PDB file of C-alpha atoms and ligand atoms in Angstrom:
ATOM      1  CA  MET T 353      91.746 121.555  82.018  1.00 87.00           C
ATOM      2  CA  ALA T 354      93.661 119.647  84.687  1.00 97.00           C
ATOM      3  CA  ILE T 355      97.176 118.347  84.068  1.00 98.00           C
ATOM      4  CA  LEU T 356      97.241 114.567  84.141  1.00 98.00           C
ATOM      5  CA  LEU T 357     100.380 113.238  85.969  1.00 98.00           C
ATOM      6  CA  TYR T 358     101.260 109.561  85.674  1.00 98.00           C
ATOM      7  CA  ASP T 359     102.344 108.679  89.233  1.00 98.00           C
ATOM      8  CA  LEU T 360     104.025 105.645  90.340  1.00 98.00           C
ATOM      9  CA  VAL T 361     102.283 103.452  92.893  1.00 98.00           C
ATOM     10  CA  GLY T 362     102.464  99.941  94.208  1.00 98.00           C
ATOM     11  CA  ARG T 363      99.600  97.720  95.405  1.00 98.00           C
ATOM     12  CA  ASP T 364      98.201 100.763  97.329  1.00 98.00           C
ATOM     13  CA  GLU T 365      97.137 103.537  94.877  1.00 98.00           C
ATOM     14  CA  SER T 366      96.904 105.956  97.568  1.00 98.00           C
ATOM     15  CA  ARG T 367     100.726 105.687  98.535  1.00 98.00           C
ATOM     16  CA  PRO T 368     102.690 107.111  95.462  1.00 98.00           C
ATOM     17  CA  PHE T 369     106.368 106.631  96.237  1.00 98.00           C
ATOM     18  CA  SER T 370     108.586 107.691  93.344  1.00 98.00           C
ATOM     19  CA  PRO T 371     111.000 110.428  94.156  1.00 99.00           C
ATOM     20  CA  HIS T 372     110.879 111.754  90.642  1.00 99.00           C
ATOM     21  CA  CYS T 373     107.018 111.716  90.673  1.00 99.00           C
ATOM     22  CA  TRP T 374     107.057 113.603  93.964  1.00 99.00           C
ATOM     23  CA  LYS T 375     109.209 116.207  92.311  1.00 99.00           C
ATOM     24  CA  ALA T 376     106.693 116.697  89.683  1.00 98.00           C
ATOM     25  CA  THR T 377     103.714 116.662  92.325  1.00 98.00           C
ATOM     26  CA  MET T 378     105.371 119.467  94.215  1.00 98.00           C
ATOM     27  CA  ALA T 379     106.248 121.491  91.111  1.00 98.00           C
ATOM     28  CA  LEU T 380     102.590 121.206  90.004  1.00 98.00           C
ATOM     29  CA  ALA T 381     101.472 122.411  93.446  1.00 98.00           C
ATOM     30  CA  HIS T 382     104.040 125.210  93.545  1.00 98.00           C
ATOM     31  CA  LYS T 383     102.593 126.481  90.143  1.00 98.00           C
ATOM     32  CA  GLY T 384      99.001 126.123  91.773  1.00 98.00           C
ATOM     33  CA  LEU T 385      97.971 124.066  88.697  1.00 97.00           C
ATOM     34  CA  ASP T 386      95.039 121.717  88.800  1.00 95.00           C
ATOM     35  CA  ILE T 387      96.067 118.190  88.432  1.00 96.00           C
ATOM     36  CA  SER T 388      94.543 114.718  88.055  1.00 98.00           C
ATOM     37  CA  THR T 389      96.682 111.708  88.729  1.00 98.00           C
ATOM     38  CA  ALA T 390      96.816 108.494  86.897  1.00 98.00           C
ATOM     39  CA  PRO T 391      98.120 105.698  89.406  1.00 98.00           C
ATOM     40  CA  THR T 392     100.713 103.708  87.422  1.00 98.00           C
ATOM     41  CA  ARG T 393     102.429 100.553  88.396  1.00 98.00           C
ATOM     42  CA  PHE T 394     105.968  99.720  87.045  1.00 98.00           C
ATOM     43  CA  LEU T 395     104.576  97.248  84.357  1.00 98.00           C
ATOM     44  CA  ASP T 396     102.240  99.972  83.190  1.00 98.00           C
ATOM     45  CA  VAL T 397     104.795 102.488  82.547  1.00 98.00           C
ATOM     46  CA  PRO T 398     105.845 101.234  79.005  1.00 98.00           C
ATOM     47  CA  THR T 399     101.953 101.405  77.830  1.00 97.00           C
ATOM     48  CA  ILE T 400     101.310 105.059  78.872  1.00 97.00           C
ATOM     49  CA  GLU T 401     100.758 107.720  76.262  1.00 98.00           C
ATOM     50  CA  GLY T 402     101.260 105.057  73.465  1.00 97.00           C
ATOM     51  CA  GLY T 403     104.841 104.036  74.929  1.00 97.00           C
ATOM     52  CA  ALA T 404     105.988 107.441  74.946  1.00 96.00           C
ATOM     53  CA  SER T 405     108.492 106.743  77.887  1.00 98.00           C
ATOM     54  CA  LYS T 406     110.232 104.116  79.760  1.00 97.00           C
ATOM     55  CA  THR T 407     109.934 106.090  82.971  1.00 98.00           C
ATOM     56  CA  VAL T 408     107.397 108.329  85.097  1.00 98.00           C
ATOM     57  CA  PRO T 409     106.808 111.043  85.780  1.00 98.00           C
ATOM     58  CA  VAL T 410     105.170 111.819  82.570  1.00 98.00           C
ATOM     59  CA  ILE T 411     102.464 114.527  82.318  1.00 98.00           C
ATOM     60  CA  ARG T 412      99.869 115.626  79.610  1.00 98.00           C
ATOM     61  CA  ASP T 413      98.842 119.196  79.598  1.00 98.00           C
ATOM     62  CA  GLY T 414      96.300 119.498  76.717  1.00 97.00           C
ATOM     63  CA  ASP T 415      98.099 118.098  73.601  1.00 96.00           C
ATOM     64  CA  LYS T 416     101.441 118.263  75.274  1.00 98.00           C
ATOM     65  CA  VAL T 417     103.146 115.333  76.677  1.00 98.00           C
ATOM     66  CA  VAL T 418     106.342 115.828  78.794  1.00 98.00           C
ATOM     67  CA  ILE T 419     108.548 113.297  80.199  1.00 98.00           C
ATOM     68  CA  ASP T 420     111.191 113.439  82.909  1.00 98.00           C
ATOM     69  CA  SER T 421     110.763 115.470  86.179  1.00 99.00           C
ATOM     70  CA  PHE T 422     113.220 118.080  85.426  1.00 99.00           C
ATOM     71  CA  ALA T 423     111.880 118.618  81.869  1.00 98.00           C
ATOM     72  CA  ILE T 424     108.476 118.887  83.493  1.00 99.00           C
ATOM     73  CA  ALA T 425     109.598 121.661  85.821  1.00 98.00           C
ATOM     74  CA  LEU T 426     111.246 123.545  82.982  1.00 98.00           C
ATOM     75  CA  TYR T 427     108.139 123.119  81.056  1.00 98.00           C
ATOM     76  CA  LEU T 428     105.764 124.445  83.699  1.00 98.00           C
ATOM     77  CA  ASP T 429     108.075 127.537  84.291  1.00 98.00           C
ATOM     78  CA  GLU T 430     107.866 128.387  80.526  1.00 98.00           C
ATOM     79  CA  ALA T 431     104.245 127.536  79.986  1.00 98.00           C
ATOM     80  CA  TYR T 432     102.917 129.186  83.173  1.00 98.00           C
ATOM     81  CA  PRO T 433     105.342 132.300  83.571  1.00 98.00           C
ATOM     82  CA  ASP T 434     102.675 134.194  85.504  1.00 98.00           C
ATOM     83  CA  ARG T 435     102.651 131.754  88.346  1.00 98.00           C
ATOM     84  CA  PRO T 436     105.241 131.425  91.021  1.00 98.00           C
ATOM     85  CA  THR T 437     108.669 130.503  89.510  1.00 98.00           C
ATOM     86  CA  LEU T 438     110.254 127.218  90.102  1.00 98.00           C
ATOM     87  CA  PHE T 439     113.724 128.232  89.234  1.00 98.00           C
ATOM     88  CA  GLY T 440     114.089 131.955  89.690  1.00 98.00           C
ATOM     89  CA  GLY T 441     115.583 132.403  86.134  1.00 97.00           C
ATOM     90  CA  ASP T 442     118.258 130.804  83.975  1.00 97.00           C
ATOM     91  CA  GLY T 443     120.998 130.736  86.706  1.00 98.00           C
ATOM     92  CA  GLY T 444     118.437 129.002  88.951  1.00 98.00           C
ATOM     93  CA  LYS T 445     117.838 126.324  86.108  1.00 98.00           C
ATOM     94  CA  ALA T 446     121.518 125.659  85.927  1.00 98.00           C
ATOM     95  CA  MET T 447     122.045 125.459  89.652  1.00 98.00           C
ATOM     96  CA  ALA T 448     119.034 123.216  90.104  1.00 98.00           C
ATOM     97  CA  ARG T 449     120.776 120.958  87.698  1.00 98.00           C
ATOM     98  CA  PHE T 450     123.631 120.705  90.177  1.00 98.00           C
ATOM     99  CA  ILE T 451     121.314 119.827  93.044  1.00 98.00           C
ATOM    100  CA  GLU T 452     119.597 117.176  90.692  1.00 98.00           C
ATOM    101  CA  ARG T 453     122.968 115.596  90.070  1.00 98.00           C
ATOM    102  CA  TRP T 454     124.230 115.805  93.756  1.00 98.00           C
ATOM    103  CA  SER T 455     120.765 114.349  94.961  1.00 98.00           C
ATOM    104  CA  GLN T 456     120.954 111.427  92.290  1.00 98.00           C
ATOM    105  CA  LEU T 457     124.680 110.552  92.999  1.00 98.00           C
ATOM    106  CA  THR T 458     124.703 111.258  96.585  1.00 97.00           C
ATOM    107  CA  ILE T 459     121.265 110.552  98.141  1.00 98.00           C
ATOM    108  CA  HIS T 460     119.455 108.144  95.745  1.00 98.00           C
ATOM    109  CA  PRO T 461     122.138 105.300  96.003  1.00 97.00           C
ATOM    110  CA  TYR T 462     121.755 105.188  99.895  1.00 98.00           C
ATOM    111  CA  VAL T 463     118.019 105.610  99.772  1.00 98.00           C
ATOM    112  CA  THR T 464     117.943 102.569  97.473  1.00 97.00           C
ATOM    113  CA  THR T 465     120.140 100.648  99.739  1.00 96.00           C
ATOM    114  CA  ALA T 466     117.990 101.422 102.751  1.00 98.00           C
ATOM    115  CA  ALA T 467     114.590 100.906 101.193  1.00 98.00           C
ATOM    116  CA  LEU T 468     114.845  98.272  98.490  1.00 98.00           C
ATOM    117  CA  ILE T 469     113.181  95.533 100.358  1.00 98.00           C
ATOM    118  CA  ASP T 470     110.419  97.890 101.565  1.00 98.00           C
ATOM    119  CA  LEU T 471     109.847  99.095  97.884  1.00 98.00           C
ATOM    120  CA  HIS T 472     109.667  95.486  96.769  1.00 98.00           C
ATOM    121  CA  ALA T 473     107.042  94.740  99.593  1.00 98.00           C
ATOM    122  CA  MET T 474     104.887  97.549  98.207  1.00 98.00           C
ATOM    123  CA  GLN T 475     104.299  96.080  94.861  1.00 98.00           C
ATOM    124  CA  ASP T 476     101.572  93.742  93.915  1.00 98.00           C
ATOM    125  CA  GLU T 477     102.571  90.155  93.016  1.00 98.00           C
ATOM    126  CA  GLU T 478     103.383  90.784  89.185  1.00 98.00           C
ATOM    127  CA  ASN T 479     105.293  94.032  89.726  1.00 98.00           C
ATOM    128  CA  ALA T 480     107.206  92.635  92.617  1.00 98.00           C
ATOM    129  CA  VAL T 481     108.549  89.932  90.341  1.00 98.00           C
ATOM    130  CA  TYR T 482     109.473  92.574  87.925  1.00 98.00           C
ATOM    131  CA  PHE T 483     111.087  94.899  90.529  1.00 98.00           C
ATOM    132  CA  ARG T 484     113.106  92.020  91.933  1.00 98.00           C
ATOM    133  CA  ARG T 485     114.313  90.874  88.755  1.00 98.00           C
ATOM    134  CA  SER T 486     115.245  94.258  87.348  1.00 98.00           C
ATOM    135  CA  ARG T 487     116.911  95.467  90.504  1.00 98.00           C
ATOM    136  CA  GLU T 488     118.824  92.384  91.186  1.00 98.00           C
ATOM    137  CA  GLN T 489     120.100  92.572  87.587  1.00 98.00           C
ATOM    138  CA  ARG T 490     121.173  96.199  88.092  1.00 97.00           C
ATOM    139  CA  PHE T 491     122.936  95.489  91.477  1.00 96.00           C
ATOM    140  CA  GLY T 492     124.249  92.176  90.694  1.00 98.00           C
ATOM    141  CA  LYS T 493     123.047  90.817  93.954  1.00 97.00           C
ATOM    142  CA  GLN T 494     119.928  89.846  95.804  1.00 98.00           C
ATOM    143  CA  LEU T 495     117.763  92.508  97.188  1.00 98.00           C
ATOM    144  CA  GLU T 496     118.400  91.188 100.679  1.00 97.00           C
ATOM    145  CA  ASP T 497     122.116  91.535 100.221  1.00 97.00           C
ATOM    146  CA  VAL T 498     121.930  95.136  99.029  1.00 97.00           C
ATOM    147  CA  VAL T 499     119.855  96.188 102.135  1.00 96.00           C
ATOM    148  CA  ALA T 500     122.229  94.221 104.472  1.00 96.00           C
ATOM    149  CA  ALA T 501     124.689  97.291 103.957  1.00 94.00           C
ATOM    150  CA  ARG T 502     122.277  99.874 105.222  1.00 97.00           C
ATOM    151  CA  ASP T 503     123.322  99.902 108.799  1.00 98.00           C
ATOM    152  CA  ALA T 504     126.910 100.150 107.941  1.00 98.00           C
ATOM    153  CA  GLY T 505     126.251 103.038 105.545  1.00 98.00           C
ATOM    154  CA  LEU T 506     124.053 105.203 107.726  1.00 98.00           C
ATOM    155  CA  ALA T 507     126.652 107.483 109.207  1.00 98.00           C
ATOM    156  CA  ALA T 508     128.378 108.037 105.895  1.00 98.00           C
ATOM    157  CA  PHE T 509     125.124 109.006 104.363  1.00 98.00           C
ATOM    158  CA  ARG T 510     124.320 111.527 107.137  1.00 98.00           C
ATOM    159  CA  THR T 511     127.850 113.001 106.757  1.00 98.00           C
ATOM    160  CA  ALA T 512     127.129 113.350 102.815  1.00 98.00           C
ATOM    161  CA  LEU T 513     124.282 115.600 103.770  1.00 98.00           C
ATOM    162  CA  GLU T 514     126.795 118.234 105.351  1.00 98.00           C
ATOM    163  CA  PRO T 515     126.602 120.635 102.433  1.00 98.00           C
ATOM    164  CA  LEU T 516     122.686 120.942 102.713  1.00 98.00           C
ATOM    165  CA  ARG T 517     123.092 120.826 106.498  1.00 98.00           C
ATOM    166  CA  SER T 518     125.536 123.650 106.548  1.00 98.00           C
ATOM    167  CA  MET T 519     123.624 125.762 103.964  1.00 98.00           C
ATOM    168  CA  LEU T 520     120.463 125.483 106.183  1.00 98.00           C
ATOM    169  CA  GLY T 521     122.376 127.706 108.718  1.00 98.00           C
ATOM    170  CA  TYR T 522     122.061 130.577 106.297  1.00 98.00           C
ATOM    171  CA  GLN T 523     118.528 130.020 104.745  1.00 98.00           C
ATOM    172  CA  PRO T 524     115.439 128.137 105.430  1.00 98.00           C
ATOM    173  CA  PHE T 525     115.271 126.566 101.823  1.00 98.00           C
ATOM    174  CA  ILE T 526     117.660 125.713  99.036  1.00 98.00           C
ATOM    175  CA  GLY T 527     115.663 128.212  97.099  1.00 98.00           C
ATOM    176  CA  GLY T 528     116.336 131.001  99.763  1.00 98.00           C
ATOM    177  CA  ALA T 529     113.685 132.278 101.878  1.00 98.00           C
ATOM    178  CA  SER T 530     111.161 130.084 100.126  1.00 98.00           C
ATOM    179  CA  PRO T 531     111.428 126.803  98.340  1.00 98.00           C
ATOM    180  CA  LEU T 532     112.336 126.378  94.520  1.00 98.00           C
ATOM    181  CA  PHE T 533     112.321 123.228  92.334  1.00 99.00           C
ATOM    182  CA  ALA T 534     115.757 122.553  93.957  1.00 98.00           C
ATOM    183  CA  ASP T 535     114.187 121.981  97.175  1.00 99.00           C
ATOM    184  CA  TYR T 536     111.645 119.492  95.651  1.00 99.00           C
ATOM    185  CA  ILE T 537     114.507 117.635  94.082  1.00 99.00           C
ATOM    186  CA  VAL T 538     115.941 116.683  97.353  1.00 99.00           C
ATOM    187  CA  PHE T 539     112.584 116.545  98.998  1.00 99.00           C
ATOM    188  CA  GLY T 540     111.642 113.806  96.390  1.00 99.00           C
ATOM    189  CA  ALA T 541     114.485 111.602  97.417  1.00 99.00           C
ATOM    190  CA  LEU T 542     113.676 111.754 101.222  1.00 98.00           C
ATOM    191  CA  GLN T 543     109.905 111.517 100.548  1.00 98.00           C
ATOM    192  CA  TRP T 544     110.696 108.258  98.581  1.00 98.00           C
ATOM    193  CA  ALA T 545     112.348 106.815 101.808  1.00 98.00           C
ATOM    194  CA  ARG T 546     109.687 108.141 104.017  1.00 98.00           C
ATOM    195  CA  VAL T 547     106.710 106.600 102.017  1.00 98.00           C
ATOM    196  CA  ALA T 548     108.525 103.236 101.353  1.00 98.00           C
ATOM    197  CA  SER T 549     110.373 102.367 104.588  1.00 98.00           C
ATOM    198  CA  PRO T 550     110.329 102.816 108.421  1.00 98.00           C
ATOM    199  CA  TYR T 551     113.944 102.842 108.382  1.00 98.00           C
ATOM    200  CA  ARG T 552     115.034 106.131 109.819  1.00 97.00           C
ATOM    201  CA  LEU T 553     117.551 108.131 107.737  1.00 98.00           C
ATOM    202  CA  LEU T 554     117.612 111.281 109.886  1.00 98.00           C
ATOM    203  CA  ASP T 555     117.652 112.209 113.502  1.00 97.00           C
ATOM    204  CA  ASP T 556     114.731 114.482 114.401  1.00 96.00           C
ATOM    205  CA  ALA T 557     117.334 117.004 115.755  1.00 97.00           C
ATOM    206  CA  ASP T 558     119.052 117.189 112.399  1.00 98.00           C
ATOM    207  CA  VAL T 559     118.278 120.511 110.719  1.00 98.00           C
ATOM    208  CA  VAL T 560     117.999 118.477 107.444  1.00 98.00           C
ATOM    209  CA  ALA T 561     114.978 116.654 109.126  1.00 98.00           C
ATOM    210  CA  GLN T 562     113.630 120.160 110.057  1.00 98.00           C
ATOM    211  CA  TRP T 563     113.899 121.390 106.631  1.00 98.00           C
ATOM    212  CA  PHE T 564     112.397 118.185 105.224  1.00 98.00           C
ATOM    213  CA  ALA T 565     109.503 118.737 107.604  1.00 98.00           C
ATOM    214  CA  ARG T 566     109.090 122.253 106.361  1.00 98.00           C
ATOM    215  CA  CYS T 567     108.791 120.944 102.867  1.00 99.00           C
ATOM    216  CA  LEU T 568     106.189 118.306 104.151  1.00 98.00           C
ATOM    217  CA  ASP T 569     104.106 121.317 105.274  1.00 98.00           C
ATOM    218  CA  LEU T 570     104.191 123.170 102.000  1.00 98.00           C
ATOM    219  CA  HIS T 571     101.158 123.371  99.756  1.00 98.00           C
ATOM    220  CA  GLY T 572      98.665 122.562 102.468  1.00 98.00           C
ATOM    221  CA  GLY T 573     100.848 119.815 103.844  1.00 98.00           C
ATOM    222  CA  LEU T 574     100.759 117.793 100.381  1.00 98.00           C
ATOM    223  CA  GLY T 575     103.598 115.533 101.350  1.00 98.00           C
ATOM    224  CA  ARG T 576     101.835 114.525 104.601  1.00 98.00           C
ATOM    225  CA  LYS T 577      98.734 113.365 102.688  1.00 98.00           C
ATOM    226  CA  VAL T 578     100.722 110.049 102.476  1.00 98.00           C
ATOM    227  CA  ALA T 579     101.496 108.788 105.812  1.00 98.00           C
ATOM    228  CA  ALA T 580     105.121 107.808 106.734  1.00 98.00           C
ATOM    229  CA  ALA T 581     105.655 103.979 106.392  1.00 98.00           C
ATOM    230  CA  ALA T 582     105.293 102.134 109.648  1.00 95.00           C
TER     231      ALA T 582
HETATM  232  N1  GSH V 289     115.295 111.189  85.144  1.00 53.24           N
HETATM  233  C1  GSH V 289     114.052 110.630  85.299  1.00 53.24           C
HETATM  234  C2  GSH V 289     113.981 109.335  86.069  1.00 53.24           C
HETATM  235  C3  GSH V 289     112.779 108.714  86.167  1.00 53.24           C
HETATM  236  C4  GSH V 289     112.808 107.304  86.874  1.00 53.24           C
HETATM  237  O1  GSH V 289     113.866 106.865  86.893  1.00 53.24           O
HETATM  238  N2  GSH V 289     111.624 107.121  87.162  1.00 53.24           N
HETATM  239  C5  GSH V 289     111.505 105.536  87.695  1.00 53.24           C
HETATM  240  C6  GSH V 289     110.516 105.636  88.844  1.00 53.24           C
HETATM  241  S1  GSH V 289     111.277 106.415  90.376  1.00 53.24           S
HETATM  242  C7  GSH V 289     110.850 104.740  86.618  1.00 53.24           C
HETATM  243  O2  GSH V 289     109.872 105.160  86.028  1.00 53.24           O
HETATM  244  N3  GSH V 289     111.261 103.387  86.573  1.00 53.24           N
HETATM  245  C8  GSH V 289     110.684 102.486  85.686  1.00 53.24           C
HETATM  246  C9  GSH V 289     111.194 101.105  85.951  1.00 53.24           C
HETATM  247  O3  GSH V 289     112.142 100.980  86.715  1.00 53.24           O
HETATM  248  O4  GSH V 289     110.856 100.271  85.181  1.00 53.24           O
HETATM  249  C10 GSH V 289     113.184 111.798  85.933  1.00 53.24           C
HETATM  250  O5  GSH V 289     113.805 112.565  86.524  1.00 53.24           O
HETATM  251  O6  GSH V 289     111.924 111.876  85.572  1.00 53.24           O
END
């Protein structure tokens, strides 16, 4: 039976945009598992699986419900040990947690700054009201004022990617010769930006952009099935 993924969408169901849901989508593809997706809008999130979670991704695998992208990847590696590993063992799990924290604390804040207005524009009317209210509460300012800082912050954002850029001089993926969940963590953050916003975060000549393009090619070009925002 296919694994059900609750995947965050806006007005257009064919453009899932959540960074964390993209991590789960790539993890499921890495494992070669059949999935079906339930397109989920922000306001639907509290109703899924009887109110099991305040956030997506959530998956249902038979009678098992798993919440949180990292927990989903851990679950998949444990439940399907005969399929390609997402972590490469316990050390890999621990190091992927570092990547997850680095991505969350270094990449996510800037992507939010750069894409907030575009993310708002992707929502239907009701969800746009929720998105503006919840995010303006979180930032303590208007969405427009958050995004006004994006040009000024771009160079610092690119510099902050230097550890990843420098590592790519040694190996094609964070996982080494081939990708692991750690790659999907950072991929999810950049795919969120790619799907939501035409704002260019990376120069094409940047090796980080080239790594991202390799990730877009994985699993039959899964990431490219959603076109970049224009
Ligand atoms: N640590 C969680 C974070 C999940 C998360 O923050 N999801 C966002 C979408 S990207 C969400 O569901 N937000 C609900 C809301 O803002 O109401 C994970 O990795 O799955």
